[in-house]
Amino acid sequence: MKDIPNYCLKSLNTFKIDVNADRFISFDNLYEFLLFAKENKNIFKQKFIVTGEGSNLLFTKDFNGTVIHPETNIFGILKETDTHYIVQSEAGLKWDDFVDETLKLRAYGLENLSLIPGTVGASVVQNIGAYGVEVGDFVDKIKYICLEEFVIKTITGEDCGFSYRNSIFKNELKNKAIVVAVDFKLKKKPECNTNYADIQSYVADNVPVTPMFIRDVVIKIRNKKLPDPDIIGNAGSFFKNPVIDKLQFDDLLIKFSDLRYYDLHNGKYKIAAAWLIDVCGFKGFEHKGAAVHENQALVLINKLGQAKGQDIKELADIIQNKVQAKFGLILEPEVIIL
Ligand code: EPU
């Protein structure tokens, strides 16, 4: 375990913002940390955050609180039935390493979520999703430290309230839980999801579609469209795709016949925020050291690594205002702004 005052967070956020935290605590042994947490309960009565790789955070100033960073990363098959494996991973394991390992174990389902930055713990808090798949669909159980009783509790996937980029950990259990391990229910028989248009375009008649094939395709698509956070600071999609009802949708479609959207088949429509931003002419737009990515308008970047968090926040505000003025839609940040 590490417990360090005045800690630089530059390597702990993928925007590569140079800020400090008052205190930084990391741990690679859950029970050692649990004991420490029980004896230092005051930490959790003050400001704190739990971070994985910081791939969904924007620091606009120093963090006057404690950063908790799980580094536990053991994984393995917990259970096997005729049709499924239950694969458990501790929270600190890098998400994409975990996806890769599940495929090596011949445990299928997560392949569409390849190459998403972040850790296993963060994946369920955020309910990460890509190419027609969301992680919540595969969660069997989650173990977390309850910060009211300082014991480890278990919650089932059904009780996690998963929805688009949302879970119980962002709502009822916000600041009350630290995810420490996730059990995923993965299939023995592959059922490849190739519905997403980007993936479809790689599927040819004579190529067998396997989970490894999907993983390779997703990696290709992401590498082409999304900047590598190790090279250009970014946090993936900066905003969520707005979800609107039919009345508002019909009205928009009349005005913008080339609107990009997904029918959610529940009377709601998800509008492609990237398209809204793109149509406003923002691709490549720069504000101080921050910019809109040239290939994916939903991604804001720290172009030369010199931008301050506040510069990126200002760019986000400019985009939000323009999109609201043009389309009457409010873009909600997906990234947590601190
Ligand atoms: N589009 C544009 N301009 C652009 C980029 C995209 O018009 O600059 C259009 C595309 O042509 C497409 C639509 O917008 O019709 C949607 O684009 P894309 O398929 O790239 O997906 P997205 O909705 O922008 C979402 C997720 C991504 C995920 C992809 C693939 C959100 C907020 N983002 O992006 O997740 O990888 O789908 O499934 O839901 C993330 O959360 O950080 C993230 C990268």
mmCIF file of C-alpha atoms and ligand atoms in Angstrom, residues 55-56 112 116-117 126 128-133 164-165 196 198 221-222 225-226 235-241 260-262 270-279 283 292-299 334-335, ligand 1:
data_model
loop_
_atom_site.group_PDB
_atom_site.id
_atom_site.type_symbol
_atom_site.label_atom_id
_atom_site.label_comp_id
_atom_site.label_asym_id
_atom_site.label_seq_id
_atom_site.Cartn_x
_atom_site.Cartn_y
_atom_site.Cartn_z
ATOM 1 C CA SER A 55 -9.798 7.722 -18.534
ATOM 2 C CA ASN A 56 -13.091 9.439 -17.800
ATOM 3 C CA ASN A 112 -16.863 -5.768 -28.814
ATOM 4 C CA ILE A 116 -11.583 0.658 -24.176
ATOM 5 C CA PRO A 117 -9.222 2.467 -21.783
ATOM 6 C CA GLN A 126 -19.534 3.742 -15.949
ATOM 7 C CA ILE A 128 -18.902 1.146 -20.621
ATOM 8 C CA GLY A 129 -20.304 0.344 -24.029
ATOM 9 C CA ALA A 130 -19.248 0.152 -27.651
ATOM 10 C CA TYR A 131 -20.309 -1.432 -30.945
ATOM 11 C CA GLY A 132 -23.717 -2.561 -29.716
ATOM 12 C CA VAL A 133 -22.591 -4.056 -26.382
ATOM 13 C CA TYR A 164 -26.595 3.957 -20.806
ATOM 14 C CA ARG A 165 -23.279 4.984 -19.145
ATOM 15 C CA TYR A 196 -22.955 -2.114 -35.625
ATOM 16 C CA ASP A 198 -18.673 -0.065 -38.517
ATOM 17 C CA ILE A 221 -11.785 0.726 -35.966
ATOM 18 C CA ARG A 222 -10.818 2.323 -32.664
ATOM 19 C CA LYS A 225 -11.076 6.830 -35.271
ATOM 20 C CA LEU A 226 -9.959 7.462 -31.723
ATOM 21 C CA ALA A 235 -10.945 10.775 -22.442
ATOM 22 C CA GLY A 236 -12.852 9.128 -25.305
ATOM 23 C CA SER A 237 -16.318 10.535 -25.901
ATOM 24 C CA PHE A 238 -16.562 13.770 -23.947
ATOM 25 C CA PHE A 239 -20.378 13.963 -24.078
ATOM 26 C CA LYS A 240 -23.132 11.358 -23.927
ATOM 27 C CA ASN A 241 -25.386 10.856 -26.910
ATOM 28 C CA ARG A 260 -27.885 10.543 -37.263
ATOM 29 C CA TYR A 261 -29.758 8.587 -34.601
ATOM 30 C CA TYR A 262 -30.603 5.171 -33.189
ATOM 31 C CA LYS A 270 -30.524 8.392 -29.190
ATOM 32 C CA ILE A 271 -29.005 11.213 -31.217
ATOM 33 C CA ALA A 272 -25.371 10.981 -32.366
ATOM 34 C CA ALA A 273 -23.667 13.787 -30.430
ATOM 35 C CA ALA A 274 -20.617 13.442 -32.717
ATOM 36 C CA TRP A 275 -22.804 14.374 -35.686
ATOM 37 C CA LEU A 276 -24.349 17.374 -33.877
ATOM 38 C CA ILE A 277 -20.866 18.687 -33.044
ATOM 39 C CA ASP A 278 -19.534 17.886 -36.511
ATOM 40 C CA VAL A 279 -22.400 19.712 -38.251
ATOM 41 C CA LYS A 283 -13.884 19.184 -36.195
ATOM 42 C CA VAL A 292 -11.884 18.792 -31.171
ATOM 43 C CA HIS A 293 -10.457 15.622 -32.715
ATOM 44 C CA GLU A 294 -10.270 15.607 -36.521
ATOM 45 C CA ASN A 295 -11.679 12.065 -36.929
ATOM 46 C CA GLN A 296 -14.283 11.938 -34.154
ATOM 47 C CA ALA A 297 -15.986 15.176 -33.154
ATOM 48 C CA LEU A 298 -17.138 13.726 -29.805
ATOM 49 C CA VAL A 299 -13.554 13.445 -28.615
ATOM 50 C CA GLU A 334 -19.867 11.797 -20.064
ATOM 51 C CA VAL A 335 -16.553 12.768 -18.534
HETATM 52 N N1 EPU B 1 -20.209 10.946 -36.744
HETATM 53 C C1 EPU B 1 -20.143 12.194 -37.330
HETATM 54 N N2 EPU B 1 -19.029 12.931 -37.120
HETATM 55 C C2 EPU B 1 -17.974 12.469 -36.378
HETATM 56 C C3 EPU B 1 -18.042 11.183 -35.816
HETATM 57 C C4 EPU B 1 -19.186 10.438 -35.998
HETATM 58 O O1 EPU B 1 -21.061 12.639 -37.982
HETATM 59 O O2 EPU B 1 -16.990 13.208 -36.224
HETATM 60 C C5 EPU B 1 -21.422 10.149 -36.932
HETATM 61 C C6 EPU B 1 -21.095 8.767 -37.463
HETATM 62 O O3 EPU B 1 -21.085 8.769 -38.855
HETATM 63 C C7 EPU B 1 -22.189 7.923 -36.885
HETATM 64 C C8 EPU B 1 -22.533 8.599 -35.579
HETATM 65 O O4 EPU B 1 -22.008 9.924 -35.649
HETATM 66 O O5 EPU B 1 -23.332 7.976 -37.704
HETATM 67 C C9 EPU B 1 -22.029 7.866 -34.368
HETATM 68 O O6 EPU B 1 -20.611 7.798 -34.390
HETATM 69 P P1 EPU B 1 -19.822 6.548 -33.801
HETATM 70 O O7 EPU B 1 -20.321 5.297 -34.403
HETATM 71 O O8 EPU B 1 -18.370 6.846 -33.920
HETATM 72 O O9 EPU B 1 -20.226 6.454 -32.268
HETATM 73 P P2 EPU B 1 -20.543 7.537 -31.154
HETATM 74 O O10 EPU B 1 -22.011 7.519 -30.890
HETATM 75 O O11 EPU B 1 -19.924 8.844 -31.468
HETATM 76 C C10 EPU B 1 -20.410 5.829 -29.208
HETATM 77 C C11 EPU B 1 -19.764 5.769 -27.854
HETATM 78 C C12 EPU B 1 -18.290 5.395 -27.995
HETATM 79 C C13 EPU B 1 -18.198 4.056 -28.697
HETATM 80 C C14 EPU B 1 -18.873 4.171 -30.066
HETATM 81 C C15 EPU B 1 -18.929 2.854 -30.783
HETATM 82 C C16 EPU B 1 -20.965 7.350 -26.460
HETATM 83 C C17 EPU B 1 -20.945 8.669 -25.761
HETATM 84 N N3 EPU B 1 -19.892 7.048 -27.177
HETATM 85 O O12 EPU B 1 -19.791 6.911 -29.911
HETATM 86 O O13 EPU B 1 -17.762 5.268 -26.690
HETATM 87 O O14 EPU B 1 -16.858 3.646 -28.861
HETATM 88 O O15 EPU B 1 -20.246 4.605 -29.877
HETATM 89 O O16 EPU B 1 -19.900 2.050 -30.238
HETATM 90 O O17 EPU B 1 -21.936 6.606 -26.319
HETATM 91 C C18 EPU B 1 -16.666 6.467 -24.956
HETATM 92 O O18 EPU B 1 -17.685 6.306 -24.288
HETATM 93 O O19 EPU B 1 -15.672 7.094 -24.518
HETATM 94 C C19 EPU B 1 -16.625 5.976 -26.319
HETATM 95 C C20 EPU B 1 -15.596 6.179 -27.133
#
